[in-house]
Short mmCIF file of C-alpha atoms and ligand atoms in Angstrom, two decimals:
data_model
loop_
_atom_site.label_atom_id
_atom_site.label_comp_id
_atom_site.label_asym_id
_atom_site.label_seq_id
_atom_site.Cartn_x
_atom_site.Cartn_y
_atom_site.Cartn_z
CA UNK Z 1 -9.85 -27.65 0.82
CA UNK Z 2 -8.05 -28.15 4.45
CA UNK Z 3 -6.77 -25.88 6.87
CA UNK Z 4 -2.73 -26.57 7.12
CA UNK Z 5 0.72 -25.41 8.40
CA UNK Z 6 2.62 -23.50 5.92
CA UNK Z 7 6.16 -21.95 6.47
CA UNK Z 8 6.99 -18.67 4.54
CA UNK Z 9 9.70 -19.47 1.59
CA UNK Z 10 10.22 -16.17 0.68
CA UNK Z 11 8.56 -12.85 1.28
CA UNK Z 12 9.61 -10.28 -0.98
CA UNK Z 13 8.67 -6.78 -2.59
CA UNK Z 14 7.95 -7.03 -5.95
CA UNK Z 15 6.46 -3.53 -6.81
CA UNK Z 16 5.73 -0.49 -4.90
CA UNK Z 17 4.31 -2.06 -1.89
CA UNK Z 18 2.68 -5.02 -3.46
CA UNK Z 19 5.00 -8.31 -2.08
CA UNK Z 20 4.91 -11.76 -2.82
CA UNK Z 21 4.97 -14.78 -0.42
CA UNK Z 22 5.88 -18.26 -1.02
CA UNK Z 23 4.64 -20.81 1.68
CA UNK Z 24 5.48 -24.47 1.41
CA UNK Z 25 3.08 -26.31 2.89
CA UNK Z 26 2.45 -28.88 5.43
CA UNK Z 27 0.27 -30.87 3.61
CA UNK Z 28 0.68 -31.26 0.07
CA UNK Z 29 -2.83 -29.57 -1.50
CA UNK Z 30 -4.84 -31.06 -4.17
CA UNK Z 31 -7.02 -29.64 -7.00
CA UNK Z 32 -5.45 -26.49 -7.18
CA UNK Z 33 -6.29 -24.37 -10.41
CA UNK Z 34 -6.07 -20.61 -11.35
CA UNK Z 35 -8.17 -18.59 -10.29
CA UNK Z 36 -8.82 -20.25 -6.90
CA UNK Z 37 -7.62 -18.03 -3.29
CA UNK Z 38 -6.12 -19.29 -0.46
CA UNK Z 39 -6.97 -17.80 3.72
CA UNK Z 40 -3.88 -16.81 5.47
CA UNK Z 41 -3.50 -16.00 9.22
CA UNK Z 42 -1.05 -12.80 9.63
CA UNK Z 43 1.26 -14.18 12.19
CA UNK Z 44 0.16 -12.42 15.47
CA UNK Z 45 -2.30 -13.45 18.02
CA UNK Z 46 -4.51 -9.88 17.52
CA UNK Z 47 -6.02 -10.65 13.76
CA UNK Z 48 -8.12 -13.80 14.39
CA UNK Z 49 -9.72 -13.76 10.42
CA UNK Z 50 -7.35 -15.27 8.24
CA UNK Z 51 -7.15 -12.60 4.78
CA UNK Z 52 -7.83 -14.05 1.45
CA UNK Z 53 -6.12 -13.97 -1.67
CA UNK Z 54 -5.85 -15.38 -5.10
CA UNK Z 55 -3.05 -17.79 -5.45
CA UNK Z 56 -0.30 -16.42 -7.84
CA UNK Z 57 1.06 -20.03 -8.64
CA UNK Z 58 1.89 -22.89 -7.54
CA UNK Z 59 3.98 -25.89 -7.99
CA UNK Z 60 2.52 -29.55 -9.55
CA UNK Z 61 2.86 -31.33 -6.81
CA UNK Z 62 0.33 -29.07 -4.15
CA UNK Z 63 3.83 -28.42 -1.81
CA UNK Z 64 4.18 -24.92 -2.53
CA UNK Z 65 1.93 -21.73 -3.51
CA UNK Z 66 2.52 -18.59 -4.38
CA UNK Z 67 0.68 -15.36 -3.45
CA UNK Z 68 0.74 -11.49 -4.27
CA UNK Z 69 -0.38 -8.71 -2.00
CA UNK Z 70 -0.84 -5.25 -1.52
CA UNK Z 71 -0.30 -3.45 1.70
CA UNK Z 72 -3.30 -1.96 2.24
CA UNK Z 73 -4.22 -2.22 6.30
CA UNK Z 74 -2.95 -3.70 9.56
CA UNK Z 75 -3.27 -7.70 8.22
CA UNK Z 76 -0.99 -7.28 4.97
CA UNK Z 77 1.46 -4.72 6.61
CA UNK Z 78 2.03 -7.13 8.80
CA UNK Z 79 2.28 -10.06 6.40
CA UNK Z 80 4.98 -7.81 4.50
CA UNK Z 81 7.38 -8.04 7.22
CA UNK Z 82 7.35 -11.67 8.34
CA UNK Z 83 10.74 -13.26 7.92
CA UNK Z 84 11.80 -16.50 5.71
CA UNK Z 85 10.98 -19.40 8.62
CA UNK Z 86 7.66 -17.84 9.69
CA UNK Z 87 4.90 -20.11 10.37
CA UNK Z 88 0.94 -19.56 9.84
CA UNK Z 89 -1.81 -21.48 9.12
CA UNK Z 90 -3.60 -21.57 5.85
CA UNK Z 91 -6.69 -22.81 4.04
CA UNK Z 92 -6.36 -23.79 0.61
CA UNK Z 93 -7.10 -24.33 -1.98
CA UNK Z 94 -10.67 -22.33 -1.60
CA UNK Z 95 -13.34 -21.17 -4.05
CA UNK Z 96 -14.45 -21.96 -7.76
CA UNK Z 97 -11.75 -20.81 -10.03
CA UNK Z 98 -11.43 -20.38 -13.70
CA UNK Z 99 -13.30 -23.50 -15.45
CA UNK Z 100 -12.48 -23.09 -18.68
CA UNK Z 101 -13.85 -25.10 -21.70
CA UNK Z 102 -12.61 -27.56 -23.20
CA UNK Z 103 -13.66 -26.42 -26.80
CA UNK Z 104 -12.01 -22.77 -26.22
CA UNK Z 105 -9.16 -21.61 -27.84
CA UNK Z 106 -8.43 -18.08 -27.56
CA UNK Z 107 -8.95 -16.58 -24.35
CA UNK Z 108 -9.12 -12.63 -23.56
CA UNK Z 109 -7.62 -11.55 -19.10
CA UNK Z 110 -8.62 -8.31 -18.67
CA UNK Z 111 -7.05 -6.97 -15.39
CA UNK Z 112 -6.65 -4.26 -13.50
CA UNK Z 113 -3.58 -3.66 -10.47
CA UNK Z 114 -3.88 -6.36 -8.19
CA UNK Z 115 -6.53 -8.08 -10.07
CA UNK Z 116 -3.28 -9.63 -12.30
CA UNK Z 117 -2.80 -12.45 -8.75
CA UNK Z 118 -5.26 -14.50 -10.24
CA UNK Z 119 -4.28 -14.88 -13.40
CA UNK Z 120 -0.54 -16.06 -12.48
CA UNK Z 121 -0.73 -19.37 -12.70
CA UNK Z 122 -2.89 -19.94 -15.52
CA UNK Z 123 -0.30 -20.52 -17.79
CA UNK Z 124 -0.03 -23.62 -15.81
CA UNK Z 125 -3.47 -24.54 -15.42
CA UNK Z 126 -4.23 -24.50 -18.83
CA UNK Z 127 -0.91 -24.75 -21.19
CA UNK Z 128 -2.72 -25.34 -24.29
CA UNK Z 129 -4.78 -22.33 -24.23
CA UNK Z 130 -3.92 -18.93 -26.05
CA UNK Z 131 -4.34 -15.85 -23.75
CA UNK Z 132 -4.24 -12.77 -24.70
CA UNK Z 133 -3.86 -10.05 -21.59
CA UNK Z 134 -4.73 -7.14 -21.37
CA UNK Z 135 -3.76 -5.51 -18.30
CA UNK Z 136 -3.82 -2.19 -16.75
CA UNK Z 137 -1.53 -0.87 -13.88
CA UNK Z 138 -1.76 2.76 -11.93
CA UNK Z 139 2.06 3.46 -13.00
CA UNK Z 140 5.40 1.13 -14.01
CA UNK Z 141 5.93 1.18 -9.81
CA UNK Z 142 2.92 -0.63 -9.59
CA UNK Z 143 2.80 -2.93 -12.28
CA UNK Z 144 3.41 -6.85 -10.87
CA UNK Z 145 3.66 -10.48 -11.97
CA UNK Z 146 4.08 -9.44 -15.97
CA UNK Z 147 6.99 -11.09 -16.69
CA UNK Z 148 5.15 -14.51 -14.81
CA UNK Z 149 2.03 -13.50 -17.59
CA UNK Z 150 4.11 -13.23 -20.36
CA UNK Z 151 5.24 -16.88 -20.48
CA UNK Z 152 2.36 -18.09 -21.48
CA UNK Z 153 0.03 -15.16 -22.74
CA UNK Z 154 0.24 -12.14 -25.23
CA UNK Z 155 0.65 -9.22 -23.38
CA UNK Z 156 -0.56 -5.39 -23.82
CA UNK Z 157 -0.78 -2.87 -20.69
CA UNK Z 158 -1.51 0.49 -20.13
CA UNK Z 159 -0.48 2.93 -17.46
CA UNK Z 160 -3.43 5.13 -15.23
CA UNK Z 161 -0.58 8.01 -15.65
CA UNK Z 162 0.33 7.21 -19.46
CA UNK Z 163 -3.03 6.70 -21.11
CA UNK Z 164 -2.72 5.61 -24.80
CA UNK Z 165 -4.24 7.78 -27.60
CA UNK Z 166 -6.50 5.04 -28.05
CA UNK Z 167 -7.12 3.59 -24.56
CA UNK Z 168 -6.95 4.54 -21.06
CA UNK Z 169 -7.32 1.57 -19.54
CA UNK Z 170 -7.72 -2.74 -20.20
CA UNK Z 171 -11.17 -2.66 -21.15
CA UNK Z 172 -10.86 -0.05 -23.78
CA UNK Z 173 -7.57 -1.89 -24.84
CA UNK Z 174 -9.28 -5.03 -24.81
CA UNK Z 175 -12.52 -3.55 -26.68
CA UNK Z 176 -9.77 -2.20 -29.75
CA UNK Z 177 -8.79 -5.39 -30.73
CA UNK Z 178 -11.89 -7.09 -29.70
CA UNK Z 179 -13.16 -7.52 -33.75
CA UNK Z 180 -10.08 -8.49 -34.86
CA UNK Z 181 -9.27 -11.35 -31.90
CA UNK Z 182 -12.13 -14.31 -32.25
CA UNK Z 183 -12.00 -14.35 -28.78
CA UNK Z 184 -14.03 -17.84 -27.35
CA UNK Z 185 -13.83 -16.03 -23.77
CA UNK Z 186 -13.09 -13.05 -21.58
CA UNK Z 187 -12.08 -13.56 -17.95
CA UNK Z 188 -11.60 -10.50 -15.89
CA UNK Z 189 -10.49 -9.30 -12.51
CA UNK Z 190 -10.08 -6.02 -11.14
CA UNK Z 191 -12.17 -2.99 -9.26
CA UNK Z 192 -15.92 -2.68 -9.43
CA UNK Z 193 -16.05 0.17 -11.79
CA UNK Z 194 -13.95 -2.22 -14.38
CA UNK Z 195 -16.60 -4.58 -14.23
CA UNK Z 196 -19.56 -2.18 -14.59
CA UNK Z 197 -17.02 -0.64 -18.02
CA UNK Z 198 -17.04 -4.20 -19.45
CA UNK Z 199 -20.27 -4.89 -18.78
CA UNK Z 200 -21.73 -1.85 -20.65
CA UNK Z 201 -19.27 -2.59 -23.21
CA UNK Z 202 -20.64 -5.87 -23.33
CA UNK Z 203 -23.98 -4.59 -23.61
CA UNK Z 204 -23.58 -2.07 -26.00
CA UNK Z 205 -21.33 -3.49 -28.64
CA UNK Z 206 -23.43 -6.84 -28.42
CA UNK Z 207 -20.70 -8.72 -27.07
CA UNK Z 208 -21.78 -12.49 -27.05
CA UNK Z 209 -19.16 -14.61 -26.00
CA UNK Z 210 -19.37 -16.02 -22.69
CA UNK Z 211 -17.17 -13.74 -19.87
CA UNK Z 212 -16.46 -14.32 -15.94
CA UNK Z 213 -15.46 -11.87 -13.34
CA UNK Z 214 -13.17 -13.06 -10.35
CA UNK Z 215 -14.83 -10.75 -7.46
CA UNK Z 216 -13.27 -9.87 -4.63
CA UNK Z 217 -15.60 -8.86 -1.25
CA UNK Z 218 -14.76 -8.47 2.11
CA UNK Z 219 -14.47 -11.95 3.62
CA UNK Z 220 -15.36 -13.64 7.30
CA UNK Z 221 -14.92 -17.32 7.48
CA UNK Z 222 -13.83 -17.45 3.38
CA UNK Z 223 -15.73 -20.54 3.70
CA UNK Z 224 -19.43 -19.84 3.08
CA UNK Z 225 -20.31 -20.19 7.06
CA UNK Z 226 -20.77 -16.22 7.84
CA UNK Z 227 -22.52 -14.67 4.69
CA UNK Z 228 -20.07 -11.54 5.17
CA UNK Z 229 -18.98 -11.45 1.35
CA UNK Z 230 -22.51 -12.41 -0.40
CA UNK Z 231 -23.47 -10.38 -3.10
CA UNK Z 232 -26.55 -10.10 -4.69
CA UNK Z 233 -27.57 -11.96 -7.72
CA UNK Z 234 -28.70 -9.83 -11.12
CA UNK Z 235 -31.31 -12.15 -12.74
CA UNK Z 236 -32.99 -13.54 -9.33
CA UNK Z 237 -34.22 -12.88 -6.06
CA UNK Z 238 -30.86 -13.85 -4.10
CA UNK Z 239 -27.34 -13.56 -3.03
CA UNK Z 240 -24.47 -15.85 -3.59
CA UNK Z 241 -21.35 -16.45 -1.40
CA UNK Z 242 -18.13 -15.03 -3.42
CA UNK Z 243 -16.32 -17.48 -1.42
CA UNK Z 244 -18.15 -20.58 -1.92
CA UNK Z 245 -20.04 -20.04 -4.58
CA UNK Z 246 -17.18 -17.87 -6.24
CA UNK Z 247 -14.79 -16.22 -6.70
CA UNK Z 248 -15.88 -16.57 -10.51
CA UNK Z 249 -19.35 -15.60 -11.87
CA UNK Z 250 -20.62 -15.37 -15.11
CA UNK Z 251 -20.64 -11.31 -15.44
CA UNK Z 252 -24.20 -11.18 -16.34
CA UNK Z 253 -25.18 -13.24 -13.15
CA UNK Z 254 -24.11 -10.82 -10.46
CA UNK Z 255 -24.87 -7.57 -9.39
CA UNK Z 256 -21.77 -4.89 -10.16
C1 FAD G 1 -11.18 -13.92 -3.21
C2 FAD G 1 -10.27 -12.76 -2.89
C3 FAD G 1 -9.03 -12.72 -3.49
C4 FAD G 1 -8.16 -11.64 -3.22
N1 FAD G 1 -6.95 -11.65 -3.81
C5 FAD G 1 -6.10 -10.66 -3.53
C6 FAD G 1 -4.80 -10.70 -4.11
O1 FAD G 1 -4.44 -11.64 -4.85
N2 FAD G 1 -3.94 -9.70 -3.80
C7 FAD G 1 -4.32 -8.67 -2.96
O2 FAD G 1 -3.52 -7.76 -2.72
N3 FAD G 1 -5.53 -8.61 -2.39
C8 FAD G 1 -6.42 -9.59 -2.66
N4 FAD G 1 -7.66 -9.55 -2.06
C9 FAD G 1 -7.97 -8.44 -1.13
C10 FAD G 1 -7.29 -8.73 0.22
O3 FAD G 1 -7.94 -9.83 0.82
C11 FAD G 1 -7.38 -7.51 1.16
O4 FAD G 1 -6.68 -6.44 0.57
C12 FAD G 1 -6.76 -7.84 2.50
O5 FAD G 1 -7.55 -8.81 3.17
C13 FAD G 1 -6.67 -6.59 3.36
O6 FAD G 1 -6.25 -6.97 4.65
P1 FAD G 1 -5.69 -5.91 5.66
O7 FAD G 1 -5.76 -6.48 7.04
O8 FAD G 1 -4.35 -5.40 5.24
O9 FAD G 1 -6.68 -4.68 5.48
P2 FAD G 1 -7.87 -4.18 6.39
O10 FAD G 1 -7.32 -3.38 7.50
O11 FAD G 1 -8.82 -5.30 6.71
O12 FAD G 1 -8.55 -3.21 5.30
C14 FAD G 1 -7.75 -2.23 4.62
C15 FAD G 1 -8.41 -1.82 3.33
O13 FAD G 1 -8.55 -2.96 2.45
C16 FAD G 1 -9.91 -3.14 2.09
N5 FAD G 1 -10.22 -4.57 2.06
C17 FAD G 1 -10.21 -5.42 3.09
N6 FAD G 1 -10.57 -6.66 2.72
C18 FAD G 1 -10.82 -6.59 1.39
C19 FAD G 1 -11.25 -7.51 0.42
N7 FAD G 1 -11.53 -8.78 0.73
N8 FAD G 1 -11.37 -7.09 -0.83
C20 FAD G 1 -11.12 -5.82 -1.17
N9 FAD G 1 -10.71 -4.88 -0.31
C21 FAD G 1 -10.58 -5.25 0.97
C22 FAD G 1 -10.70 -2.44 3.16
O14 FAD G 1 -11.97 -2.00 2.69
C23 FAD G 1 -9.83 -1.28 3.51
O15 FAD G 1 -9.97 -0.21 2.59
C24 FAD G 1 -8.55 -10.59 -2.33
C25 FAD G 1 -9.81 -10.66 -1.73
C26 FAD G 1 -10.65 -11.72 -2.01
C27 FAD G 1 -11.98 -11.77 -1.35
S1 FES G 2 -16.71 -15.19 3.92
FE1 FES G 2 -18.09 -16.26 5.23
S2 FES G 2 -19.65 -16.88 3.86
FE2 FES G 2 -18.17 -16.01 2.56
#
């Protein structure tokens, strides 16, 4: 991980108001895997705190990384409007990631909106793995980085405004074909109230494979200095840092 220069690529809208930002960077990064998030300064002198996000993909060599973001306050709306050229700084590549077994074959992403970033470059990370994805999107405007998915994964989505007879949203997709799949693993990113879904599901239907949940707190330093994102831990007395400690957690290891 090391703070670097990185000039904006490309900058572009790729759904309604979600973007996504190439950055080439100064210094070529190493050990970069799905899964893991990058810190980004916004380009003006008024936001000190860099804003985190999961990287989207990147290239072999560390030069370049990919990102996809929302526009959701002051930081990203002004992220969505820097020009090709543009130069921040950015600290990289930053958490745990997805560690995925060797032994596993058949892998289960659950996601939900912008809990899809994550999963981008998987397909890269792990080539030889067979993903099935279920993913869930408020509407078609908001649905992102599909086509990037659907290179290396099965895919099946479902809208918030077009529920399926048989599912309303990823987990409930997920849980239909759950019997059926042989599934070695579930990874899954998304809201809070997704989580606390599969983990009831998990719960009730005896579900005993092992699963991980990419969270996403609030973050300070994104570097386990401040103890702004910690969250607290389900089977002991004690918080852990999403950032350094995270993003990924076993599901039944953190509090929802
Ligand atoms: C590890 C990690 C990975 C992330 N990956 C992505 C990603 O790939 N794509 C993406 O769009 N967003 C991602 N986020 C969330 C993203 O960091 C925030 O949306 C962003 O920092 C908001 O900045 P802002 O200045 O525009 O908003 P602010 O003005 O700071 O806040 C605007 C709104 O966003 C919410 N918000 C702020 N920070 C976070 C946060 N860390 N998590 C959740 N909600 C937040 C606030 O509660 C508020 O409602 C990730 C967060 C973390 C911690
Ligand atoms: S953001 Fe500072 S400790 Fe995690």
């Amino acid at each position: 991980m090391k703070e670097t220069k990185v000039i904006i690529e490309k900058n572009s809208e790729v759904a309604d108001s979600i973007y996504e930002a190439t950055l080439l960077l100064d210094e070529p990064a190493q050990d970069i895997w799905a899964g893991k998030f990058l810190n980004v300064s916004v380009g003006d002198g008024s936001h000190i705190l860099k804003r985190p996000f999961g990287i989207s993909d990147y290239d072999a060599k560390g030069e370049k990384v990919k990102f996809c973001y929302q526009v959701r306050g002051e930081g990203t709306e002004k992220l969505s409007k820097l020009k090709c050229g543009t130069e921040l700084m950015a600290t990289l590549p930053l958490g745990n990631g997805f560690l995925l077994d060797k032994n596993w074959k058949k892998i289960a992403i659950l996601a939900g909106g912008m809990g899809v970033c994550p999963f981008g470059g998987m397909g890269k990370s792990y080539p030889d793995k067979h993903f099935v994805a279920y993913l869930g999107f408020r509407n078609k405007k908001a649905e992102c980085l599909t086509k990037r998915i659907s290179r290396f994964a099965d895919l099946r989505i479902v809208y918030d405004d077009e529920p399926l007879e048989n599912a309303k949203n990823a987990v409930e997709l997920f849980l239909n074909e759950y019997e059926s799949e042989n599934f070695d693993a579930i990874l899954c990113c998304g809201p809070k109230p997704m989580f606390r879904a599969l983990k009831n599901a998990i719960e009730n239907r005896k579900i005993d494979i092992p699963c991980f949940v990419s969270l996403e707190e609030r973050m300070g330093c994104g570097v386990g200095a401040c103890l702004v994102c910690v969250c607290k831990q389900a089977k002991a007395e004690g918080n852990v840092r999403v950032c350094k400690d995270g993003p990924v957690f076993p599901i039944s290891e953190v509090e929802l």
